[in-house]
mmCIF file of C-alpha atoms in Angstrom:
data_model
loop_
_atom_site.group_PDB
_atom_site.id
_atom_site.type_symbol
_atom_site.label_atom_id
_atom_site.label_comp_id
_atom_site.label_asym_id
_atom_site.label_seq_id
_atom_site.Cartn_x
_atom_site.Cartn_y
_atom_site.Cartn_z
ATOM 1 C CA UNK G 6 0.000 0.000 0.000
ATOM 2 C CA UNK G 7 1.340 3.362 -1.247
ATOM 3 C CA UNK G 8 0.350 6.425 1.783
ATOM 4 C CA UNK G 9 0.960 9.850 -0.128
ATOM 5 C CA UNK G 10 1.493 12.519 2.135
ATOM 6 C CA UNK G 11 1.331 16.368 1.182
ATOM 7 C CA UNK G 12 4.352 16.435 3.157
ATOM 8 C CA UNK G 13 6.387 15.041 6.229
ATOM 9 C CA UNK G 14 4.249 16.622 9.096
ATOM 10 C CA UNK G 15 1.649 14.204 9.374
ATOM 11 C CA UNK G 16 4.160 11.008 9.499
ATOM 12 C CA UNK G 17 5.533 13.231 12.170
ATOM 13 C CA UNK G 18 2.335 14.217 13.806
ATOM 14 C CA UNK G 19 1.561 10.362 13.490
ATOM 15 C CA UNK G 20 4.730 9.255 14.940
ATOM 16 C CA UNK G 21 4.793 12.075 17.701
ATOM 17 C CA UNK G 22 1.641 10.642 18.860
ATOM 18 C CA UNK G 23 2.816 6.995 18.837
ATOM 19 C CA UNK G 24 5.239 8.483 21.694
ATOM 20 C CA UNK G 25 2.924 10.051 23.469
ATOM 21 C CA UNK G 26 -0.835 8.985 23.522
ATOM 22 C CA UNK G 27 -0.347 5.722 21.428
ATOM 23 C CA UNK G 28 2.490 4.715 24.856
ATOM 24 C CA UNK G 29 0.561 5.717 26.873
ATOM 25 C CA UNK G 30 -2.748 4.194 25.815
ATOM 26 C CA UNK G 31 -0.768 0.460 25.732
ATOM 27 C CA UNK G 32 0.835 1.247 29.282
ATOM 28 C CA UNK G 33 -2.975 1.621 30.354
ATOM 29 C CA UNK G 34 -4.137 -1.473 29.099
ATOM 30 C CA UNK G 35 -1.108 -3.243 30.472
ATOM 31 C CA UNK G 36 -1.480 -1.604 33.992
ATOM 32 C CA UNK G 37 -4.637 -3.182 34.249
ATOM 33 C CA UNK G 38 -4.126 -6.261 32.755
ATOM 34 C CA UNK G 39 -1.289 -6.593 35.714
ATOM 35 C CA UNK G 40 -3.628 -4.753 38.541
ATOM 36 C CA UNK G 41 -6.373 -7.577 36.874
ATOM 37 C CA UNK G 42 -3.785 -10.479 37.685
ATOM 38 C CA UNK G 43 -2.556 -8.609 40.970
ATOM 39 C CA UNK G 44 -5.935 -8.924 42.683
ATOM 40 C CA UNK G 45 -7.034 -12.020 41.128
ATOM 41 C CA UNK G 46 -3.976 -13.354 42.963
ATOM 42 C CA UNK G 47 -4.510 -11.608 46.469
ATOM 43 C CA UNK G 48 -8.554 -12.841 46.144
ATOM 44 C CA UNK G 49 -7.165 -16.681 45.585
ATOM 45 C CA UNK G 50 -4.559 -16.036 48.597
ATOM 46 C CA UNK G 51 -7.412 -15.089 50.744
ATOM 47 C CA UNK G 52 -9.229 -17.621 49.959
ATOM 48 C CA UNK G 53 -6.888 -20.027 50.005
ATOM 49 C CA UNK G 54 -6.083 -19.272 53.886
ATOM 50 C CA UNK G 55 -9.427 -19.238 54.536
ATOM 51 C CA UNK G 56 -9.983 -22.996 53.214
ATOM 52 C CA UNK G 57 -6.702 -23.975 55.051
ATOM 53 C CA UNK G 58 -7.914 -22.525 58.067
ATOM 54 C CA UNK G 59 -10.626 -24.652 57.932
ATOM 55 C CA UNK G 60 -9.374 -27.940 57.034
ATOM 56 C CA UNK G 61 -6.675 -27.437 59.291
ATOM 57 C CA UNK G 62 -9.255 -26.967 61.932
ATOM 58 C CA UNK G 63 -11.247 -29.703 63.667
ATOM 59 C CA UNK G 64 -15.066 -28.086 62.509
ATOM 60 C CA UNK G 65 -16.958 -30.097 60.602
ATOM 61 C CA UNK G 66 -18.425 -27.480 58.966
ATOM 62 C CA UNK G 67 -17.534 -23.547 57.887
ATOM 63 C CA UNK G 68 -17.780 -20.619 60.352
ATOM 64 C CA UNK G 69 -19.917 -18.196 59.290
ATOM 65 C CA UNK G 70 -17.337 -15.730 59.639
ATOM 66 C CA UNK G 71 -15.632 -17.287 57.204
ATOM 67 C CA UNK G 72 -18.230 -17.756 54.870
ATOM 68 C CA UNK G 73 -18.808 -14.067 54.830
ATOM 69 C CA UNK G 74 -15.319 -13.339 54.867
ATOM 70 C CA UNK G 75 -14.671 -15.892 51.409
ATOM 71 C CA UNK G 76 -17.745 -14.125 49.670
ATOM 72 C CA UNK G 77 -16.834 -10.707 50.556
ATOM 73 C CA UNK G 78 -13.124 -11.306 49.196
ATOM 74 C CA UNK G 79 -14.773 -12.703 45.726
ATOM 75 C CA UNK G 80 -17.183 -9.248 45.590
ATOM 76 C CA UNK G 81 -14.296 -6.819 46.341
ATOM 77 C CA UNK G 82 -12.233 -7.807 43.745
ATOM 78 C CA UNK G 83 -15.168 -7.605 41.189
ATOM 79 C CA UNK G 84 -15.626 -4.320 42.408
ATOM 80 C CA UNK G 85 -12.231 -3.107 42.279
ATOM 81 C CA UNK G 86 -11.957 -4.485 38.736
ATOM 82 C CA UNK G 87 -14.420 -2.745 37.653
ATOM 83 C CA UNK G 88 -13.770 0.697 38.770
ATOM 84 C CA UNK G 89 -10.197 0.220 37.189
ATOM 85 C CA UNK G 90 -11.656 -0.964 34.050
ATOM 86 C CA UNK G 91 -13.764 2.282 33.520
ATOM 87 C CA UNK G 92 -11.180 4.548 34.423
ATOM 88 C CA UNK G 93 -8.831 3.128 31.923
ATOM 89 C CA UNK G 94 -11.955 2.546 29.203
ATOM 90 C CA UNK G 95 -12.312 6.899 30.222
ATOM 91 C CA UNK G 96 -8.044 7.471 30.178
ATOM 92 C CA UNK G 97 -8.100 5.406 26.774
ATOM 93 C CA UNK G 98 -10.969 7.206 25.216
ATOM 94 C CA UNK G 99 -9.327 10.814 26.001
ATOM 95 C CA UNK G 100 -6.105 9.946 24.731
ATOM 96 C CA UNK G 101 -7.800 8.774 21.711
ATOM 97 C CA UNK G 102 -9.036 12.527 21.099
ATOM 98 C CA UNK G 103 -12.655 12.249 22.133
ATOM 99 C CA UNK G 104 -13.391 15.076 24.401
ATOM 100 C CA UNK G 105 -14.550 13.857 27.797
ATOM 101 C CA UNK G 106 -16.358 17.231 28.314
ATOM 102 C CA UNK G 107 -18.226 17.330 25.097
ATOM 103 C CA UNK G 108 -19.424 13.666 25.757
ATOM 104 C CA UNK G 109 -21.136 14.748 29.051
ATOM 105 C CA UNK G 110 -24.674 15.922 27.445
ATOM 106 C CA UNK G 111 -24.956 13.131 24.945
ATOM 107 C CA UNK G 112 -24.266 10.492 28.010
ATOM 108 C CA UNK G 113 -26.969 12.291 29.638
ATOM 109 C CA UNK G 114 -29.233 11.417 26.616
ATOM 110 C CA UNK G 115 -28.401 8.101 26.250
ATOM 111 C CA UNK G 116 -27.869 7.480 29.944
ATOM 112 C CA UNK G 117 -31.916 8.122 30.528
ATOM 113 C CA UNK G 118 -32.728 6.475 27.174
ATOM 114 C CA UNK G 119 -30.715 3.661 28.882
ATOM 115 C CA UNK G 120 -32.716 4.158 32.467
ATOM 116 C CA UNK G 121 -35.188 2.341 31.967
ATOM 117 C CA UNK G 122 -33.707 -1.018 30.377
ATOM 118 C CA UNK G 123 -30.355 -0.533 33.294
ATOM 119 C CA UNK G 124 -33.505 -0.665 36.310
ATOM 120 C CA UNK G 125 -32.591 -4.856 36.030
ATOM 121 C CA UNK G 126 -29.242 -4.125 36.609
ATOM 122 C CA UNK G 127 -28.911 -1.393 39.224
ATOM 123 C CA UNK G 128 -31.639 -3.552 41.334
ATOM 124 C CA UNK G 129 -29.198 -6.476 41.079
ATOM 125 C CA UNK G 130 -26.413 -4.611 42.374
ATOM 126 C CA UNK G 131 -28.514 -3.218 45.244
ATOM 127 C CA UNK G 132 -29.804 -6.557 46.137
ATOM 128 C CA UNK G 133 -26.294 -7.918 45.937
ATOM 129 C CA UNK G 134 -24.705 -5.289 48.034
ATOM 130 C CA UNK G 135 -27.553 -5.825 50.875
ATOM 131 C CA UNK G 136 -27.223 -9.705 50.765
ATOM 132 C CA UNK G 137 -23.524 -9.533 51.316
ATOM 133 C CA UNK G 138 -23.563 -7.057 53.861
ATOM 134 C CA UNK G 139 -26.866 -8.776 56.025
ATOM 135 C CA UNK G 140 -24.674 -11.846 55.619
ATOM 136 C CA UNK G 141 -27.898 -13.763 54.149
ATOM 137 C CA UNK G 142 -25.774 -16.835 53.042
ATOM 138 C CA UNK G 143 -22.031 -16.935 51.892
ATOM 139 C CA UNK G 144 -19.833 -19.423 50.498
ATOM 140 C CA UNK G 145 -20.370 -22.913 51.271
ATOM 141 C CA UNK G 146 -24.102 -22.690 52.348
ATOM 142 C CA UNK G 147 -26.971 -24.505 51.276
ATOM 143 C CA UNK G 148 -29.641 -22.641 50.006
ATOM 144 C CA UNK G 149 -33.261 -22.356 48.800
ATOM 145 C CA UNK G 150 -33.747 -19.153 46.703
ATOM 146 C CA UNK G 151 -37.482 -18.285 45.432
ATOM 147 C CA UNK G 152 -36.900 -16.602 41.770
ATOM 148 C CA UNK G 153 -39.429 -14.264 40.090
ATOM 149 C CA UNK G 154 -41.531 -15.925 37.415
ATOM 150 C CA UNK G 155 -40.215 -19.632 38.974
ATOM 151 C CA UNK G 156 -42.651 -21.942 39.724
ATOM 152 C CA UNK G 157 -39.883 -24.090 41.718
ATOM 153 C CA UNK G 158 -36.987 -22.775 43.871
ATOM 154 C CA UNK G 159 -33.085 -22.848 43.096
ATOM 155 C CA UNK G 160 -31.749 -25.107 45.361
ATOM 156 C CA UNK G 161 -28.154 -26.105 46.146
ATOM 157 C CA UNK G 162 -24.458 -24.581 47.231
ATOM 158 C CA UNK G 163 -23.008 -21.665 47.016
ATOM 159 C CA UNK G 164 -20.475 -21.456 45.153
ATOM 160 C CA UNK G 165 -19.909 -17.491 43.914
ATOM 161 C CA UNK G 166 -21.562 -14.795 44.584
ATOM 162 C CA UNK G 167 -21.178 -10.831 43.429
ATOM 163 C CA UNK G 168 -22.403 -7.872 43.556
ATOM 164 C CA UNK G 169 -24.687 -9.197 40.456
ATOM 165 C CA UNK G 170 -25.447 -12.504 40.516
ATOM 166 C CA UNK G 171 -25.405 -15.835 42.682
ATOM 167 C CA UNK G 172 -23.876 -18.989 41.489
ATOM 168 C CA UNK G 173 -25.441 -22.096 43.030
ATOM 169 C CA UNK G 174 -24.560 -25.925 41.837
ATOM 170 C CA UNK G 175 -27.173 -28.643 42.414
ATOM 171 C CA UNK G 176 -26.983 -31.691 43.971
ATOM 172 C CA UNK G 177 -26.908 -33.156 39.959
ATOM 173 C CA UNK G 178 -23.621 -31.180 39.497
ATOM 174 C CA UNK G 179 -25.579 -28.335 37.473
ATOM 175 C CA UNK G 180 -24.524 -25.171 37.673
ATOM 176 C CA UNK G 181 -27.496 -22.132 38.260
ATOM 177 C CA UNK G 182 -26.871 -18.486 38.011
ATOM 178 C CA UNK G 183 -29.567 -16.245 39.470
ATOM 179 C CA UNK G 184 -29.301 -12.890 39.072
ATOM 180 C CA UNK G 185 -29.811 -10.870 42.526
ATOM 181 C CA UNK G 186 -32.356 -8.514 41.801
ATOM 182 C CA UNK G 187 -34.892 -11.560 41.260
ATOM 183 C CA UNK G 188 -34.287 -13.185 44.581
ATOM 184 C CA UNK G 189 -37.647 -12.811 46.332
ATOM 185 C CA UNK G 190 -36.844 -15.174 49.421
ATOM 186 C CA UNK G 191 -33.728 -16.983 50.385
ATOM 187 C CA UNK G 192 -33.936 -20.186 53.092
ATOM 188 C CA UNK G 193 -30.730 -20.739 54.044
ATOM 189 C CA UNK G 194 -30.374 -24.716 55.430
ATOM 190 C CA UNK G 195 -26.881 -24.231 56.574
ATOM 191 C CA UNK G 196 -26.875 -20.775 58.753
ATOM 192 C CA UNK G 197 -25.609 -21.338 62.776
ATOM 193 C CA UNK G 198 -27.792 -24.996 62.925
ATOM 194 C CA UNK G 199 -30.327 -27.492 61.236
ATOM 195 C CA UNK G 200 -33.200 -29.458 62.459
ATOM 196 C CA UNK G 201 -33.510 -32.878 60.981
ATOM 197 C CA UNK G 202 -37.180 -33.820 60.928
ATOM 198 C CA UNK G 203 -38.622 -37.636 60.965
ATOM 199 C CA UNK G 204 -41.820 -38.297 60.897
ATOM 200 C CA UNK G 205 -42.211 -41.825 61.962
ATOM 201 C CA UNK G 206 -45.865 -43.571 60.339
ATOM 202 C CA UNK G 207 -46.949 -46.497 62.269
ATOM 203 C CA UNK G 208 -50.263 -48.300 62.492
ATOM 204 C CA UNK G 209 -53.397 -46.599 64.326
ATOM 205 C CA UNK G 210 -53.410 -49.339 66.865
ATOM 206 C CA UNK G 211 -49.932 -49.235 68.178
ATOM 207 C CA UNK G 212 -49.238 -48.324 72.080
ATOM 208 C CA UNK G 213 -48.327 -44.988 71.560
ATOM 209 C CA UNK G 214 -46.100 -45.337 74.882
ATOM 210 C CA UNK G 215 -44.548 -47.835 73.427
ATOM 211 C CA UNK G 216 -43.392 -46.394 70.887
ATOM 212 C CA UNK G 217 -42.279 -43.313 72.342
ATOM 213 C CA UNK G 218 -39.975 -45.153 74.485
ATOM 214 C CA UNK G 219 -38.598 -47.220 70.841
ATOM 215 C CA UNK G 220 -37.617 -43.605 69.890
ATOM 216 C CA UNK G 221 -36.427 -42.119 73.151
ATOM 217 C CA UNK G 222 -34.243 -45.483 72.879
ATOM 218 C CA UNK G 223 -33.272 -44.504 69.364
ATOM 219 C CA UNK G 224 -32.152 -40.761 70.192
ATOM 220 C CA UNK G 225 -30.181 -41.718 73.088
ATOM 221 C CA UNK G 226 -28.016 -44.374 71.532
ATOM 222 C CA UNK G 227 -27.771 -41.970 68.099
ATOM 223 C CA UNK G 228 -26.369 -39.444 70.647
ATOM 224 C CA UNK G 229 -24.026 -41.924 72.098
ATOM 225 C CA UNK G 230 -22.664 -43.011 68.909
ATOM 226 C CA UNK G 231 -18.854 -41.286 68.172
ATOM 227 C CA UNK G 232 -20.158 -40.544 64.615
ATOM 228 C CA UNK G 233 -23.553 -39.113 65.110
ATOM 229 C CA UNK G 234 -22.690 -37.293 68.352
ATOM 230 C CA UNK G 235 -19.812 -34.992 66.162
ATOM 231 C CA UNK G 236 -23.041 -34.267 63.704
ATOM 232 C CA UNK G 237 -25.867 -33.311 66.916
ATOM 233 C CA UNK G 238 -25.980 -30.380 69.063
ATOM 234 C CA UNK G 239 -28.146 -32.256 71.708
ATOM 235 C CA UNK G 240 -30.090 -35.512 71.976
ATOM 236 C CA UNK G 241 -33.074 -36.410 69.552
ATOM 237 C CA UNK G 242 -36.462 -35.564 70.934
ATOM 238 C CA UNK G 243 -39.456 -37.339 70.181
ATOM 239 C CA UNK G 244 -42.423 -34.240 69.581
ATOM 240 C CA UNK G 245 -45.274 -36.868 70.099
ATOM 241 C CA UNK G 246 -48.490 -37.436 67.463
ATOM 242 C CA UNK G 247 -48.349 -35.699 64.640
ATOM 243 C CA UNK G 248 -50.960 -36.396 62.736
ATOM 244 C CA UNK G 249 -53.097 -38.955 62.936
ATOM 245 C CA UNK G 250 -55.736 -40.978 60.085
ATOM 246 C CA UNK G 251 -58.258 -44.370 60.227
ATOM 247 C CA UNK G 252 -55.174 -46.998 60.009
ATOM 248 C CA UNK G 253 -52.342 -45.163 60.684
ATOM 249 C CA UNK G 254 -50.401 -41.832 62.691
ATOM 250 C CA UNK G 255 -47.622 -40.467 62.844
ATOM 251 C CA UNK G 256 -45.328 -39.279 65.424
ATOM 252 C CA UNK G 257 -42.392 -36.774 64.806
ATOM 253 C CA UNK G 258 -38.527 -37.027 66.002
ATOM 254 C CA UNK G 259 -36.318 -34.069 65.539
ATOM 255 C CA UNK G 260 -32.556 -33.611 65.967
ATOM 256 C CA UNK G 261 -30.410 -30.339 66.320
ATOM 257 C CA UNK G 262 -27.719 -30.656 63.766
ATOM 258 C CA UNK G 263 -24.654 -29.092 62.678
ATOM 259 C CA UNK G 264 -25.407 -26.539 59.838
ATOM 260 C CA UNK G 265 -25.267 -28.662 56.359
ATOM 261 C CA UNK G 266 -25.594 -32.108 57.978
ATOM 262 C CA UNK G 267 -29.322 -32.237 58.508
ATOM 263 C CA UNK G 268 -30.000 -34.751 55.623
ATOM 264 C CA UNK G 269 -26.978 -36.918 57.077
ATOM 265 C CA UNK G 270 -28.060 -37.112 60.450
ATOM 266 C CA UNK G 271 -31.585 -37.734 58.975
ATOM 267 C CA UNK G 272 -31.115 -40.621 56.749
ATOM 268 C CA UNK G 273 -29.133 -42.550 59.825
ATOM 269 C CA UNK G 274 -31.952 -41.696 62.078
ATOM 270 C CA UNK G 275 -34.442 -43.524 59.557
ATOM 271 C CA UNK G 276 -32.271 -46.482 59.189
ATOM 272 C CA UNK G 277 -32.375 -46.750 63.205
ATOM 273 C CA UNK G 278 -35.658 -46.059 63.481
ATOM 274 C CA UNK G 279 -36.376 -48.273 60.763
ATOM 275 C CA UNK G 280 -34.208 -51.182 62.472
ATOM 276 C CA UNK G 281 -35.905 -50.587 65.873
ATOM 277 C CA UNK G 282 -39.642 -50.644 64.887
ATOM 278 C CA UNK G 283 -39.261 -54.394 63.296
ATOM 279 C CA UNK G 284 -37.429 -55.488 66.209
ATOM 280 C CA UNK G 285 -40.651 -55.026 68.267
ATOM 281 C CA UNK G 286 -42.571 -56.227 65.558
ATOM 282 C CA UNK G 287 -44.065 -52.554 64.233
ATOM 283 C CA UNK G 288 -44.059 -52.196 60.331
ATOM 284 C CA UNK G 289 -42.872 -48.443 59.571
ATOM 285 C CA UNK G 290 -42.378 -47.232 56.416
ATOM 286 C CA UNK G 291 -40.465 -43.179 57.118
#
């Protein structure tokens, strides 16, 4: 290609600004590719000392200090990277030649034609910042979030969350991303404790004594076991009748658990239960 130039003072002009704003421009882009890398590696530090801390620990399950403390590392750093990502975007864009000052009235226009479709996004960031700072779940936790327009709840663990969005995985290993903003209730099954819940059917006519006594048996020895004991915060309480139909009622056993371990200490229960009701000749079917 063949560039004809009136004379040398635009090659000049061109290469005087290859020095200047052209440098300058790539020294930008490369200061926040490194900043980018910098904090990416600070965020996996912290996080990495907060998983060592608790492996190295003897809890069974997270803190909820550091829960709060892995989630609020991950939202930081999103924050941070994006402030330095629109100052450099602005920095790039003046040395360019577009005129930051002349740009302020049309980004007026366009930033209230854009209002009303950005509502979606400044309501996410809202809901983000007040679910991080409420501590409403962090990392780790098991969840139940209500979505708007969802006929069924997102359901599993935590495993990212910003200012944006929450990123749960299911127990089937699927991945679900629910944008903040559209989080109308959140039940958190891991927060501080659990209650395991058994309802335990057995025929109308059984001795009702009797069977309180089978479970009272059952909670005790659960609670003396090494492995169950780690999982309960007390001893498994029979509530009494439920509920109660022509040929058969019901009578409910709970269990304090450890935050998380609910469905664990649940399923043993059953098996016990289970196991103790044929002994004495009960069919039970929980």
């Amino acid at each position: 290609m063949t560039v004809n130039l009136a004379d040398g003072s635009t090659l000049a002009g061109v290469g005087a600004w290859a020095r200047s704003g052209g440098l300058e421009i790539v020294l930008f882009v490369i200061g926040a590719m490194l900043f980018s890398r910098l904090a990416q590696f600070v965020r996996d530090r912290i996080i990495r000392r907060i998983d060592a801390g608790f492996q190295g620990s003897d809890s069974l399950v997270r803190s909820e200090a550091a829960k709060h403390r892995h989630a609020l590392a991950q939202v930081v750093t999103w924050v941070l990277l994006s402030i330095v990502y629109f100052l450099v975007a602005l920095e790039v864009l003046q040395r360019l030649g577009f005129p930051l000052g002349g740009l302020v009235a049309p980004a007026a226009v366009i930033g209230a034609a854009l209002g009303f479709g950005a509502q979606r996004i400044v309501q996410d960031l809202l809901a983000g910042f007040f679910l991080i700072t409420e501590r409403q779940y962090g990392f780790g936790d098991v969840v139940s979030i209500a979505v708007t327009g969802q006929t069924y709840p997102a359901e599993g663990t935590v495993e990212d969350i910003t200012l944006r969005i929450t990123t749960l995985r299911n127990p089937d290993g699927e991945v679900i991303t629910v944008p903040n903003g559209q989080i109308v209730k959140v039940t958190n099954l891991s927060k501080d404790w659990a209650r395991a819940a058994i309802d335990v059917p057995v025929p109308a006519t059984s001795d009702i004594t009797k069977v309180n006594e089978i479970l009272h048996d059952v909670g005790a020895k659960a609670f003396a076991d090494r492995k169950l004991k780690s999982l309960l915060l007390d001893e498994p309480t029979v509530m009494g009748l439920e509920d109660l139909t022509v040929d058969q009622m019901n009578i409910r056993m709970v269990a304090r658990t450890l935050p998380g371990k609910q469905f664990e200490v649940g399923r043993e229960l059953r098996v016990r239960v289970a196991a103790a009701l044929r002994r004495e000749g009960m069919s039970e079917t929980a």
